[in-house]
């Protein structure tokens, strides 16, 4: 699948069939995530692969979004705020790490899509609860849950807009 096709064709999917994802495919998806750029090439992000059914249910509870538990794998993306702060101060801790993780999340979703695996970026969740359940260390912030799985229902293409200015706002 070519990159532009993957970008245009990917949808946020919230219904998955009951089929596991092969570990090699998860590894390939994360390899694509790894190659997203990071500020200063600091690699200020980690991913926790959550397959355990109880943990997936806890991720669903953390987000109050039951579909999260229905995906066979939930990727929990974390930002290393303390590491980024050492080199870039507040801008590193509160801006660069979020940009680093966002770039990786998009790579992950596009790579998953190229393997026929659907995903949804879940940003609304209780970070403290997730950090406690998954034993995420201090200075590292969980920023997104990405349930991935083979799709059951692919939603319609939503409306989209982009506010473009030329030369000046
Ligand atoms: C930062 C961010 C947070 C999001 N959080 C959620 C979420 O908590 N739950 C959810 O179902 N979708 C979430 N989404 C997915 C969006 O709703 C979805 O991308 C949007 O409706 C456009 O649909 P599309 O991805 O199919 O193009 C989030 C997306 C982003 C970028």
PDB file of C-alpha atoms and ligand atoms in Angstrom:
ATOM      1  CA  UNK A   1       0.000   0.000   0.000  1.00  0.00           C
ATOM      2  CA  UNK A   2       1.432   3.358  -0.923  1.00  0.00           C
ATOM      3  CA  UNK A   3       1.772   6.067   1.728  1.00  0.00           C
ATOM      4  CA  UNK A   4      -0.803   8.444   0.287  1.00  0.00           C
ATOM      5  CA  UNK A   5      -3.324   5.629  -0.122  1.00  0.00           C
ATOM      6  CA  UNK A   6      -2.756   4.608   3.513  1.00  0.00           C
ATOM      7  CA  UNK A   7      -3.193   8.195   4.713  1.00  0.00           C
ATOM      8  CA  UNK A   8      -6.430   8.731   2.810  1.00  0.00           C
ATOM      9  CA  UNK A   9      -7.910   5.307   3.503  1.00  0.00           C
ATOM     10  CA  UNK A  10      -7.228   4.960   7.248  1.00  0.00           C
ATOM     11  CA  UNK A  11     -10.231   5.353   9.566  1.00  0.00           C
ATOM     12  CA  UNK A  12     -10.683   5.266  13.304  1.00  0.00           C
ATOM     13  CA  UNK A  13     -12.214   1.859  13.965  1.00  0.00           C
ATOM     14  CA  UNK A  14     -14.069   1.003  17.166  1.00  0.00           C
ATOM     15  CA  UNK A  15     -15.348  -2.502  16.344  1.00  0.00           C
ATOM     16  CA  UNK A  16     -12.944  -5.403  15.983  1.00  0.00           C
ATOM     17  CA  UNK A  17     -13.338  -9.072  15.097  1.00  0.00           C
ATOM     18  CA  UNK A  18     -12.210 -11.664  17.605  1.00  0.00           C
ATOM     19  CA  UNK A  19      -8.877 -12.534  15.993  1.00  0.00           C
ATOM     20  CA  UNK A  20      -5.424 -12.200  17.536  1.00  0.00           C
ATOM     21  CA  UNK A  21      -2.670 -10.213  15.847  1.00  0.00           C
ATOM     22  CA  UNK A  22       0.506 -12.127  15.034  1.00  0.00           C
ATOM     23  CA  UNK A  23       3.459 -10.912  17.187  1.00  0.00           C
ATOM     24  CA  UNK A  24       5.567 -10.341  14.031  1.00  0.00           C
ATOM     25  CA  UNK A  25       2.986  -7.903  12.715  1.00  0.00           C
ATOM     26  CA  UNK A  26       2.916  -5.997  16.005  1.00  0.00           C
ATOM     27  CA  UNK A  27       6.719  -5.861  15.832  1.00  0.00           C
ATOM     28  CA  UNK A  28       6.598  -4.487  12.263  1.00  0.00           C
ATOM     29  CA  UNK A  29       4.025  -1.884  13.289  1.00  0.00           C
ATOM     30  CA  UNK A  30       6.235  -0.748  16.163  1.00  0.00           C
ATOM     31  CA  UNK A  31       9.265  -0.649  13.880  1.00  0.00           C
ATOM     32  CA  UNK A  32       7.377   1.910  11.788  1.00  0.00           C
ATOM     33  CA  UNK A  33       6.650   3.827  14.993  1.00  0.00           C
ATOM     34  CA  UNK A  34      10.314   3.776  15.939  1.00  0.00           C
ATOM     35  CA  UNK A  35      11.282   5.579  12.736  1.00  0.00           C
ATOM     36  CA  UNK A  36       9.119   8.606  13.450  1.00  0.00           C
ATOM     37  CA  UNK A  37      11.334  11.615  14.196  1.00  0.00           C
ATOM     38  CA  UNK A  38      11.938  12.914  17.716  1.00  0.00           C
ATOM     39  CA  UNK A  39      13.318  16.274  18.805  1.00  0.00           C
ATOM     40  CA  UNK A  40      17.107  16.026  18.984  1.00  0.00           C
ATOM     41  CA  UNK A  41      16.719  12.305  18.206  1.00  0.00           C
ATOM     42  CA  UNK A  42      16.249  11.806  21.950  1.00  0.00           C
ATOM     43  CA  UNK A  43      13.769   8.942  21.457  1.00  0.00           C
ATOM     44  CA  UNK A  44      11.586  10.318  24.198  1.00  0.00           C
ATOM     45  CA  UNK A  45       8.848   7.718  23.874  1.00  0.00           C
ATOM     46  CA  UNK A  46       7.966   4.189  24.899  1.00  0.00           C
ATOM     47  CA  UNK A  47       5.207   1.784  23.982  1.00  0.00           C
ATOM     48  CA  UNK A  48       3.638  -0.781  26.291  1.00  0.00           C
ATOM     49  CA  UNK A  49       2.086  -3.726  24.422  1.00  0.00           C
ATOM     50  CA  UNK A  50      -1.019  -4.763  26.360  1.00  0.00           C
ATOM     51  CA  UNK A  51      -2.520  -8.120  25.397  1.00  0.00           C
ATOM     52  CA  UNK A  52      -3.693  -9.387  28.788  1.00  0.00           C
ATOM     53  CA  UNK A  53      -7.478  -9.367  28.903  1.00  0.00           C
ATOM     54  CA  UNK A  54      -7.706  -7.969  32.443  1.00  0.00           C
ATOM     55  CA  UNK A  55      -5.302  -5.156  31.598  1.00  0.00           C
ATOM     56  CA  UNK A  56      -7.270  -4.369  28.428  1.00  0.00           C
ATOM     57  CA  UNK A  57     -10.431  -4.149  30.512  1.00  0.00           C
ATOM     58  CA  UNK A  58      -8.613  -1.787  32.859  1.00  0.00           C
ATOM     59  CA  UNK A  59      -7.604   0.364  29.866  1.00  0.00           C
ATOM     60  CA  UNK A  60     -11.262   0.416  28.828  1.00  0.00           C
ATOM     61  CA  UNK A  61     -12.238   1.444  32.351  1.00  0.00           C
ATOM     62  CA  UNK A  62      -9.541   4.126  32.396  1.00  0.00           C
ATOM     63  CA  UNK A  63     -11.034   5.643  29.260  1.00  0.00           C
ATOM     64  CA  UNK A  64     -14.697   4.798  29.904  1.00  0.00           C
ATOM     65  CA  UNK A  65     -14.642   3.439  26.340  1.00  0.00           C
ATOM     66  CA  UNK A  66     -15.583  -0.233  26.329  1.00  0.00           C
ATOM     67  CA  UNK A  67     -14.416  -0.871  22.760  1.00  0.00           C
ATOM     68  CA  UNK A  68     -10.806  -0.477  23.952  1.00  0.00           C
ATOM     69  CA  UNK A  69     -11.009  -3.895  25.665  1.00  0.00           C
ATOM     70  CA  UNK A  70     -12.427  -5.531  22.540  1.00  0.00           C
ATOM     71  CA  UNK A  71      -9.230  -4.992  20.556  1.00  0.00           C
ATOM     72  CA  UNK A  72      -6.775  -7.916  20.937  1.00  0.00           C
ATOM     73  CA  UNK A  73      -3.899  -5.508  21.545  1.00  0.00           C
ATOM     74  CA  UNK A  74      -3.777  -2.078  23.144  1.00  0.00           C
ATOM     75  CA  UNK A  75      -0.618  -0.062  22.549  1.00  0.00           C
ATOM     76  CA  UNK A  76      -0.033   2.444  25.319  1.00  0.00           C
ATOM     77  CA  UNK A  77       2.155   5.305  24.134  1.00  0.00           C
ATOM     78  CA  UNK A  78       4.203   7.119  26.763  1.00  0.00           C
ATOM     79  CA  UNK A  79       6.197  10.350  26.675  1.00  0.00           C
ATOM     80  CA  UNK A  80       9.480  10.763  28.560  1.00  0.00           C
ATOM     81  CA  UNK A  81       8.962  14.251  29.915  1.00  0.00           C
ATOM     82  CA  UNK A  82      11.886  14.157  32.342  1.00  0.00           C
ATOM     83  CA  UNK A  83      14.347  13.052  29.662  1.00  0.00           C
ATOM     84  CA  UNK A  84      13.218  15.788  27.256  1.00  0.00           C
ATOM     85  CA  UNK A  85      13.354  18.392  30.045  1.00  0.00           C
ATOM     86  CA  UNK A  86      17.028  17.617  30.682  1.00  0.00           C
ATOM     87  CA  UNK A  87      17.927  18.875  27.227  1.00  0.00           C
ATOM     88  CA  UNK A  88      15.084  21.215  26.282  1.00  0.00           C
ATOM     89  CA  UNK A  89      13.524  22.392  29.553  1.00  0.00           C
ATOM     90  CA  UNK A  90       9.790  23.084  29.646  1.00  0.00           C
ATOM     91  CA  UNK A  91       9.508  23.193  25.864  1.00  0.00           C
ATOM     92  CA  UNK A  92      10.881  19.662  25.725  1.00  0.00           C
ATOM     93  CA  UNK A  93       8.687  18.357  28.537  1.00  0.00           C
ATOM     94  CA  UNK A  94       5.398  19.923  27.436  1.00  0.00           C
ATOM     95  CA  UNK A  95       5.692  20.377  23.668  1.00  0.00           C
ATOM     96  CA  UNK A  96       8.381  18.244  22.016  1.00  0.00           C
ATOM     97  CA  UNK A  97       7.425  15.000  23.741  1.00  0.00           C
ATOM     98  CA  UNK A  98       3.837  15.409  22.619  1.00  0.00           C
ATOM     99  CA  UNK A  99       4.963  16.102  19.061  1.00  0.00           C
ATOM    100  CA  UNK A 100       7.347  13.118  19.229  1.00  0.00           C
ATOM    101  CA  UNK A 101       4.604  10.791  20.410  1.00  0.00           C
ATOM    102  CA  UNK A 102       2.039  12.184  17.951  1.00  0.00           C
ATOM    103  CA  UNK A 103       4.376  11.537  15.019  1.00  0.00           C
ATOM    104  CA  UNK A 104       4.929   7.991  16.258  1.00  0.00           C
ATOM    105  CA  UNK A 105       1.236   7.365  16.773  1.00  0.00           C
ATOM    106  CA  UNK A 106       0.478   8.384  13.203  1.00  0.00           C
ATOM    107  CA  UNK A 107       3.243   6.097  11.884  1.00  0.00           C
ATOM    108  CA  UNK A 108       1.823   3.252  13.963  1.00  0.00           C
ATOM    109  CA  UNK A 109      -1.713   3.756  12.703  1.00  0.00           C
ATOM    110  CA  UNK A 110      -0.633   3.999   9.070  1.00  0.00           C
ATOM    111  CA  UNK A 111       1.637   0.958   9.290  1.00  0.00           C
ATOM    112  CA  UNK A 112      -1.139  -1.012  11.018  1.00  0.00           C
ATOM    113  CA  UNK A 113      -3.542  -0.011   8.258  1.00  0.00           C
ATOM    114  CA  UNK A 114      -1.080  -1.218   5.613  1.00  0.00           C
ATOM    115  CA  UNK A 115      -1.248  -4.674   7.268  1.00  0.00           C
ATOM    116  CA  UNK A 116      -5.067  -4.616   7.242  1.00  0.00           C
ATOM    117  CA  UNK A 117      -5.182  -3.823  10.951  1.00  0.00           C
ATOM    118  CA  UNK A 118      -7.422  -1.082  12.228  1.00  0.00           C
ATOM    119  CA  UNK A 119      -6.787   1.284  15.090  1.00  0.00           C
ATOM    120  CA  UNK A 120      -8.161   4.216  17.008  1.00  0.00           C
ATOM    121  CA  UNK A 121      -6.210   6.956  18.756  1.00  0.00           C
ATOM    122  CA  UNK A 122      -7.712   7.226  22.247  1.00  0.00           C
ATOM    123  CA  UNK A 123      -6.699  10.365  24.095  1.00  0.00           C
ATOM    124  CA  UNK A 124      -9.477  10.617  26.674  1.00  0.00           C
ATOM    125  CA  UNK A 125      -8.435   8.525  29.663  1.00  0.00           C
ATOM    126  CA  UNK A 126      -7.383   8.749  33.277  1.00  0.00           C
ATOM    127  CA  UNK A 127      -3.596   8.988  33.100  1.00  0.00           C
ATOM    128  CA  UNK A 128      -2.991   8.357  36.805  1.00  0.00           C
ATOM    129  CA  UNK A 129      -4.992   5.146  36.700  1.00  0.00           C
ATOM    130  CA  UNK A 130      -3.177   3.878  33.581  1.00  0.00           C
ATOM    131  CA  UNK A 131       0.211   4.816  35.056  1.00  0.00           C
ATOM    132  CA  UNK A 132      -0.601   2.921  38.256  1.00  0.00           C
ATOM    133  CA  UNK A 133      -1.930  -0.226  36.548  1.00  0.00           C
ATOM    134  CA  UNK A 134       0.949  -0.436  34.068  1.00  0.00           C
ATOM    135  CA  UNK A 135       3.657   0.622  36.547  1.00  0.00           C
ATOM    136  CA  UNK A 136       4.788   3.552  34.434  1.00  0.00           C
ATOM    137  CA  UNK A 137       7.692   5.307  36.209  1.00  0.00           C
ATOM    138  CA  UNK A 138       7.688   8.957  37.374  1.00  0.00           C
ATOM    139  CA  UNK A 139       8.698  11.427  34.665  1.00  0.00           C
ATOM    140  CA  UNK A 140       6.956   9.342  32.015  1.00  0.00           C
ATOM    141  CA  UNK A 141       3.420  10.247  30.956  1.00  0.00           C
ATOM    142  CA  UNK A 142       0.958   7.935  29.182  1.00  0.00           C
ATOM    143  CA  UNK A 143      -0.441  10.061  26.347  1.00  0.00           C
ATOM    144  CA  UNK A 144      -2.449   7.708  24.157  1.00  0.00           C
ATOM    145  CA  UNK A 145      -4.065   4.299  24.050  1.00  0.00           C
ATOM    146  CA  UNK A 146      -4.148   2.701  20.614  1.00  0.00           C
ATOM    147  CA  UNK A 147      -6.420  -0.338  20.468  1.00  0.00           C
ATOM    148  CA  UNK A 148      -5.523  -2.308  17.322  1.00  0.00           C
ATOM    149  CA  UNK A 149      -7.255  -5.255  15.709  1.00  0.00           C
ATOM    150  CA  UNK A 150      -8.787  -6.637  12.556  1.00  0.00           C
ATOM    151  CA  UNK A 151     -11.753  -4.410  11.730  1.00  0.00           C
ATOM    152  CA  UNK A 152     -15.387  -5.461  12.054  1.00  0.00           C
ATOM    153  CA  UNK A 153     -16.988  -2.171  11.019  1.00  0.00           C
ATOM    154  CA  UNK A 154     -15.157   0.551   9.117  1.00  0.00           C
ATOM    155  CA  UNK A 155     -16.877   3.937   9.578  1.00  0.00           C
ATOM    156  CA  UNK A 156     -17.859   6.275   6.756  1.00  0.00           C
ATOM    157  CA  UNK A 157     -15.343   8.878   5.656  1.00  0.00           C
ATOM    158  CA  UNK A 158     -15.892  11.900   7.947  1.00  0.00           C
ATOM    159  CA  UNK A 159     -15.876  15.531   6.839  1.00  0.00           C
ATOM    160  CA  UNK A 160     -12.476  17.157   6.935  1.00  0.00           C
ATOM    161  CA  UNK A 161     -11.217  20.710   6.704  1.00  0.00           C
ATOM    162  CA  UNK A 162      -7.831  22.403   6.764  1.00  0.00           C
ATOM    163  CA  UNK A 163      -7.449  26.100   7.484  1.00  0.00           C
ATOM    164  CA  UNK A 164      -4.751  27.256   5.057  1.00  0.00           C
ATOM    165  CA  UNK A 165      -3.299  30.764   4.820  1.00  0.00           C
ATOM    166  CA  UNK A 166      -0.879  31.961   2.176  1.00  0.00           C
ATOM    167  CA  UNK A 167       2.071  34.135   3.155  1.00  0.00           C
ATOM    168  CA  UNK A 168       0.335  35.691   6.185  1.00  0.00           C
ATOM    169  CA  UNK A 169      -2.593  34.810   8.493  1.00  0.00           C
TER     170      UNK A 169
HETATM  171  C1  LIG B   1      -5.602  13.512  20.043  1.00  0.00           C
HETATM  172  C2  LIG B   1      -6.742  12.587  19.655  1.00  0.00           C
HETATM  173  C3  LIG B   1      -7.534  12.047  20.651  1.00  0.00           C
HETATM  174  C4  LIG B   1      -8.578  11.166  20.313  1.00  0.00           C
HETATM  175  N1  LIG B   1      -9.286  10.585  21.320  1.00  0.00           N
HETATM  176  C5  LIG B   1     -10.273   9.709  21.001  1.00  0.00           C
HETATM  177  C6  LIG B   1     -10.961   9.031  22.042  1.00  0.00           C
HETATM  178  O1  LIG B   1     -10.701   9.203  23.231  1.00  0.00           O
HETATM  179  N2  LIG B   1     -11.930   8.152  21.675  1.00  0.00           N
HETATM  180  C7  LIG B   1     -12.231   7.894  20.353  1.00  0.00           C
HETATM  181  O2  LIG B   1     -13.109   7.067  20.102  1.00  0.00           O
HETATM  182  N3  LIG B   1     -11.584   8.521  19.354  1.00  0.00           N
HETATM  183  C8  LIG B   1     -10.603   9.412  19.640  1.00  0.00           C
HETATM  184  N4  LIG B   1      -9.895  10.015  18.639  1.00  0.00           N
HETATM  185  C9  LIG B   1     -10.182   9.670  17.228  1.00  0.00           C
HETATM  186  C10 LIG B   1     -10.947  10.806  16.506  1.00  0.00           C
HETATM  187  O3  LIG B   1     -12.253  10.865  17.010  1.00  0.00           O
HETATM  188  C11 LIG B   1     -10.917  10.538  14.989  1.00  0.00           C
HETATM  189  O4  LIG B   1      -9.578  10.559  14.538  1.00  0.00           O
HETATM  190  C12 LIG B   1     -11.728  11.574  14.233  1.00  0.00           C
HETATM  191  O5  LIG B   1     -13.109  11.440  14.513  1.00  0.00           O
HETATM  192  C13 LIG B   1     -11.548  11.474  12.720  1.00  0.00           C
HETATM  193  O6  LIG B   1     -11.859  10.183  12.255  1.00  0.00           O
HETATM  194  P1  LIG B   1     -10.797   9.335  11.399  1.00  0.00           P
HETATM  195  O7  LIG B   1      -9.643   9.026  12.303  1.00  0.00           O
HETATM  196  O8  LIG B   1     -11.518   8.099  10.976  1.00  0.00           O
HETATM  197  O9  LIG B   1     -10.365  10.140  10.208  1.00  0.00           O
HETATM  198  C14 LIG B   1      -8.851  10.878  18.946  1.00  0.00           C
HETATM  199  C15 LIG B   1      -8.030  11.426  17.954  1.00  0.00           C
HETATM  200  C16 LIG B   1      -6.991  12.254  18.302  1.00  0.00           C
HETATM  201  C17 LIG B   1      -6.093  12.806  17.198  1.00  0.00           C
END
